[in-house]
């Protein structure tokens, strides 16, 4: 292989879910098999990098101040479902069972992996609750040790003087995978069967 090829392969391999062999296949595909596709891909990457950011309220993907969900007045803004990652939100949206809004933490607490509260979108959650209007917080975090630890942290750091109902889903969802790997029917029953969490 050439130095430039190996450099591209190295960066591709750093992407989630892409191993050494896949990185080699993708690089070969882009450079040798279908080079005509490359300019459009480069343009799409540049445009997305310039346009896509986090919603200033919930952390979902957005191309303006607020994401499409926060900006939708038909959604119940007082019902906030806390998820770890954007794909969890997408899975819940796909289920069609939820009409509230979200808060995306972009991870969960993990001392082993060096993920501290400041690394997560937690201050914005607290600010949302402090500003009022949040009636219920649905914790849709993984039902494993790190998910539980994150739930506890959220409860322990709720702003004083705000009467917020806190519920938890995750019971009955695939262990460790949580929302992301559950089908729509399971997600709907998990939402319907959410339990008080404090
Ligand atoms: Zn939003």
CSV table of C-alpha atoms and ligand atoms in Angstrom, one decimal:
chain,number,residue,atom,x,y,z
A,1,UNK,CA,0.0,0.0,0.0
A,2,UNK,CA,1.1,3.6,-0.4
A,3,UNK,CA,1.7,6.1,2.4
A,4,UNK,CA,-1.4,8.1,1.6
A,5,UNK,CA,-3.6,5.0,1.4
A,6,UNK,CA,-2.3,3.9,4.8
A,7,UNK,CA,-3.0,7.3,6.3
A,8,UNK,CA,-6.6,7.2,5.1
A,9,UNK,CA,-6.9,3.6,6.3
A,10,UNK,CA,-5.6,4.7,9.7
A,11,UNK,CA,-8.2,7.5,10.1
A,12,UNK,CA,-11.0,5.2,8.9
A,13,UNK,CA,-10.0,2.6,11.4
A,14,UNK,CA,-10.6,5.2,14.2
A,15,UNK,CA,-14.3,5.3,13.3
A,16,UNK,CA,-16.7,3.4,15.5
A,17,UNK,CA,-17.4,-0.1,14.3
A,18,UNK,CA,-14.7,0.0,11.6
A,19,UNK,CA,-11.9,-2.5,12.1
A,20,UNK,CA,-8.6,-2.9,10.1
A,21,UNK,CA,-10.2,-5.0,7.3
A,22,UNK,CA,-13.2,-2.8,6.9
A,23,UNK,CA,-11.0,0.3,6.8
A,24,UNK,CA,-9.0,-1.4,4.0
A,25,UNK,CA,-12.1,-2.3,2.1
A,26,UNK,CA,-13.6,1.3,2.4
A,27,UNK,CA,-10.3,2.9,1.3
A,28,UNK,CA,-10.0,0.6,-1.7
A,29,UNK,CA,-13.6,1.2,-2.6
A,30,UNK,CA,-13.2,5.0,-2.4
A,31,UNK,CA,-9.8,5.3,-4.1
A,32,UNK,CA,-9.8,2.5,-6.6
A,33,UNK,CA,-13.1,0.9,-7.2
A,34,UNK,CA,-15.5,3.9,-7.1
A,35,UNK,CA,-13.4,7.1,-7.2
A,36,UNK,CA,-16.2,9.0,-8.9
A,37,UNK,CA,-18.1,8.9,-5.5
A,38,UNK,CA,-15.3,10.5,-3.6
A,39,UNK,CA,-16.0,14.3,-4.3
A,40,UNK,CA,-19.6,14.0,-3.3
A,41,UNK,CA,-18.6,12.3,0.0
A,42,UNK,CA,-16.0,14.9,0.8
A,43,UNK,CA,-18.5,17.7,0.1
A,44,UNK,CA,-21.2,16.0,2.3
A,45,UNK,CA,-18.7,15.6,5.1
A,46,UNK,CA,-17.7,19.3,4.9
A,47,UNK,CA,-21.3,20.5,4.7
A,48,UNK,CA,-22.4,18.3,7.6
A,49,UNK,CA,-19.4,19.4,9.7
A,50,UNK,CA,-20.3,23.1,9.1
A,51,UNK,CA,-24.1,22.7,9.6
A,52,UNK,CA,-24.8,20.0,12.2
A,53,UNK,CA,-24.5,20.9,15.8
A,54,UNK,CA,-26.2,20.1,19.1
A,55,UNK,CA,-29.6,21.5,19.9
A,56,UNK,CA,-29.0,24.2,22.4
A,57,UNK,CA,-31.8,22.9,24.6
A,58,UNK,CA,-31.7,19.1,24.5
A,59,UNK,CA,-28.4,18.0,22.8
A,60,UNK,CA,-30.1,16.3,19.8
A,61,UNK,CA,-28.7,17.0,16.3
A,62,UNK,CA,-29.8,20.4,15.0
A,63,UNK,CA,-29.0,22.7,12.1
A,64,UNK,CA,-30.2,25.8,13.9
A,65,UNK,CA,-30.8,26.8,17.6
A,66,UNK,CA,-33.4,24.2,18.4
A,67,UNK,CA,-33.8,20.7,17.0
A,68,UNK,CA,-37.0,19.7,15.1
A,69,UNK,CA,-38.4,18.0,18.3
A,70,UNK,CA,-37.8,20.9,20.6
A,71,UNK,CA,-39.2,23.3,18.0
A,72,UNK,CA,-42.4,21.2,17.6
A,73,UNK,CA,-45.2,22.8,19.6
A,74,UNK,CA,-47.3,19.7,19.4
A,75,UNK,CA,-44.9,17.8,21.6
A,76,UNK,CA,-45.4,17.7,25.4
A,77,UNK,CA,-42.5,20.0,26.5
A,78,UNK,CA,-43.1,19.1,30.2
A,79,UNK,CA,-42.3,15.4,29.7
A,80,UNK,CA,-38.5,15.0,29.2
A,81,UNK,CA,-37.0,11.6,28.3
A,82,UNK,CA,-33.3,11.4,29.3
A,83,UNK,CA,-31.3,9.2,26.9
A,84,UNK,CA,-27.6,8.5,26.6
A,85,UNK,CA,-27.1,9.0,22.9
A,86,UNK,CA,-28.8,10.4,19.8
A,87,UNK,CA,-29.5,6.8,18.4
A,88,UNK,CA,-31.5,6.1,21.6
A,89,UNK,CA,-33.7,9.1,20.7
A,90,UNK,CA,-34.0,7.9,17.1
A,91,UNK,CA,-35.1,4.4,18.4
A,92,UNK,CA,-37.8,5.9,20.6
A,93,UNK,CA,-39.0,8.2,17.8
A,94,UNK,CA,-39.2,5.2,15.5
A,95,UNK,CA,-41.4,3.4,18.0
A,96,UNK,CA,-44.0,6.3,17.7
A,97,UNK,CA,-44.9,5.7,21.3
A,98,UNK,CA,-43.5,8.9,22.7
A,99,UNK,CA,-44.8,12.5,22.4
A,100,UNK,CA,-42.7,14.3,24.9
A,101,UNK,CA,-39.3,15.8,24.4
A,102,UNK,CA,-35.8,14.6,25.1
A,103,UNK,CA,-32.5,15.3,26.8
A,104,UNK,CA,-29.4,13.7,25.3
A,105,UNK,CA,-26.5,13.2,27.8
A,106,UNK,CA,-24.0,12.1,25.1
A,107,UNK,CA,-22.7,9.3,27.3
A,108,UNK,CA,-23.1,8.0,30.8
A,109,UNK,CA,-21.0,8.2,33.9
A,110,UNK,CA,-18.1,5.8,33.8
A,111,UNK,CA,-15.2,6.3,36.3
A,112,UNK,CA,-13.3,3.4,34.6
A,113,UNK,CA,-13.4,5.1,31.2
A,114,UNK,CA,-12.8,8.5,32.7
A,115,UNK,CA,-16.3,9.9,32.0
A,116,UNK,CA,-17.1,12.5,34.7
A,117,UNK,CA,-20.3,14.5,35.2
A,118,UNK,CA,-18.7,17.5,33.4
A,119,UNK,CA,-18.2,15.4,30.3
A,120,UNK,CA,-21.9,14.9,30.0
A,121,UNK,CA,-24.8,17.2,29.0
A,122,UNK,CA,-25.9,17.4,32.7
A,123,UNK,CA,-25.6,21.1,33.4
A,124,UNK,CA,-28.0,21.9,30.6
A,125,UNK,CA,-30.5,19.3,32.1
A,126,UNK,CA,-30.3,21.0,35.5
A,127,UNK,CA,-30.8,24.4,33.9
A,128,UNK,CA,-33.8,23.1,32.0
A,129,UNK,CA,-35.4,21.9,35.3
A,130,UNK,CA,-34.4,25.1,37.1
A,131,UNK,CA,-36.1,27.2,34.5
A,132,UNK,CA,-39.4,25.4,35.2
A,133,UNK,CA,-41.8,23.6,32.9
A,134,UNK,CA,-40.4,20.1,33.4
A,135,UNK,CA,-43.1,18.0,35.1
A,136,UNK,CA,-41.7,14.5,34.6
A,137,UNK,CA,-38.2,13.2,33.9
A,138,UNK,CA,-38.2,9.8,32.3
A,139,UNK,CA,-34.7,8.1,32.7
A,140,UNK,CA,-34.2,5.9,29.7
A,141,UNK,CA,-30.6,5.0,30.5
A,142,UNK,CA,-29.0,1.5,30.3
A,143,UNK,CA,-30.0,-0.9,33.0
A,144,UNK,CA,-26.4,-1.7,33.9
A,145,UNK,CA,-24.1,-0.4,36.6
A,146,UNK,CA,-23.1,2.8,34.7
A,147,UNK,CA,-26.7,3.6,33.7
A,148,UNK,CA,-27.8,3.2,37.3
A,149,UNK,CA,-25.0,5.4,38.5
A,150,UNK,CA,-25.9,8.1,36.1
A,151,UNK,CA,-29.6,7.9,37.2
A,152,UNK,CA,-28.5,8.3,40.8
A,153,UNK,CA,-26.3,11.2,40.0
A,154,UNK,CA,-29.2,13.0,38.2
A,155,UNK,CA,-31.6,12.4,41.1
A,156,UNK,CA,-29.0,13.6,43.7
A,157,UNK,CA,-28.4,16.8,41.8
A,158,UNK,CA,-31.9,17.8,41.0
A,159,UNK,CA,-32.4,21.5,41.6
A,160,UNK,CA,-34.0,22.2,45.0
A,161,UNK,CA,-37.5,23.6,45.0
A,162,UNK,CA,-38.7,22.0,41.8
A,163,UNK,CA,-41.3,19.3,42.1
A,164,UNK,CA,-40.3,17.0,39.3
A,165,UNK,CA,-41.7,13.5,39.0
A,166,UNK,CA,-38.9,11.0,38.1
A,167,UNK,CA,-39.6,7.7,36.4
A,168,UNK,CA,-37.3,5.0,35.0
A,169,UNK,CA,-37.7,2.7,32.0
A,170,UNK,CA,-35.2,0.0,31.2
A,171,UNK,CA,-36.8,-2.8,33.1
A,172,UNK,CA,-37.5,-5.5,30.5
A,173,UNK,CA,-35.2,-3.9,27.9
A,174,UNK,CA,-32.3,-5.9,26.6
A,175,UNK,CA,-29.6,-6.0,29.3
A,176,UNK,CA,-26.7,-3.7,28.6
A,177,UNK,CA,-28.1,-2.5,25.3
A,178,UNK,CA,-31.0,-0.5,26.7
A,179,UNK,CA,-33.2,1.5,24.4
A,180,UNK,CA,-31.1,1.2,21.2
A,181,UNK,CA,-31.5,-2.5,20.8
A,182,UNK,CA,-35.2,-2.8,21.8
A,183,UNK,CA,-37.9,-3.1,19.2
A,184,UNK,CA,-40.8,-0.7,18.9
A,185,UNK,CA,-43.3,-2.9,20.8
A,186,UNK,CA,-40.9,-3.4,23.7
A,187,UNK,CA,-40.1,0.3,23.8
A,188,UNK,CA,-43.8,1.2,23.9
A,189,UNK,CA,-44.5,-1.2,26.8
A,190,UNK,CA,-41.4,0.0,28.6
A,191,UNK,CA,-42.7,3.6,28.3
A,192,UNK,CA,-46.2,2.6,29.4
A,193,UNK,CA,-44.8,0.6,32.3
A,194,UNK,CA,-42.3,3.2,33.6
A,195,UNK,CA,-41.9,3.2,37.3
A,196,UNK,CA,-41.4,5.9,39.9
A,197,UNK,CA,-37.7,6.2,40.6
A,198,UNK,CA,-37.3,7.9,44.0
B,1,LIG,ZN1,-33.7,19.8,21.0
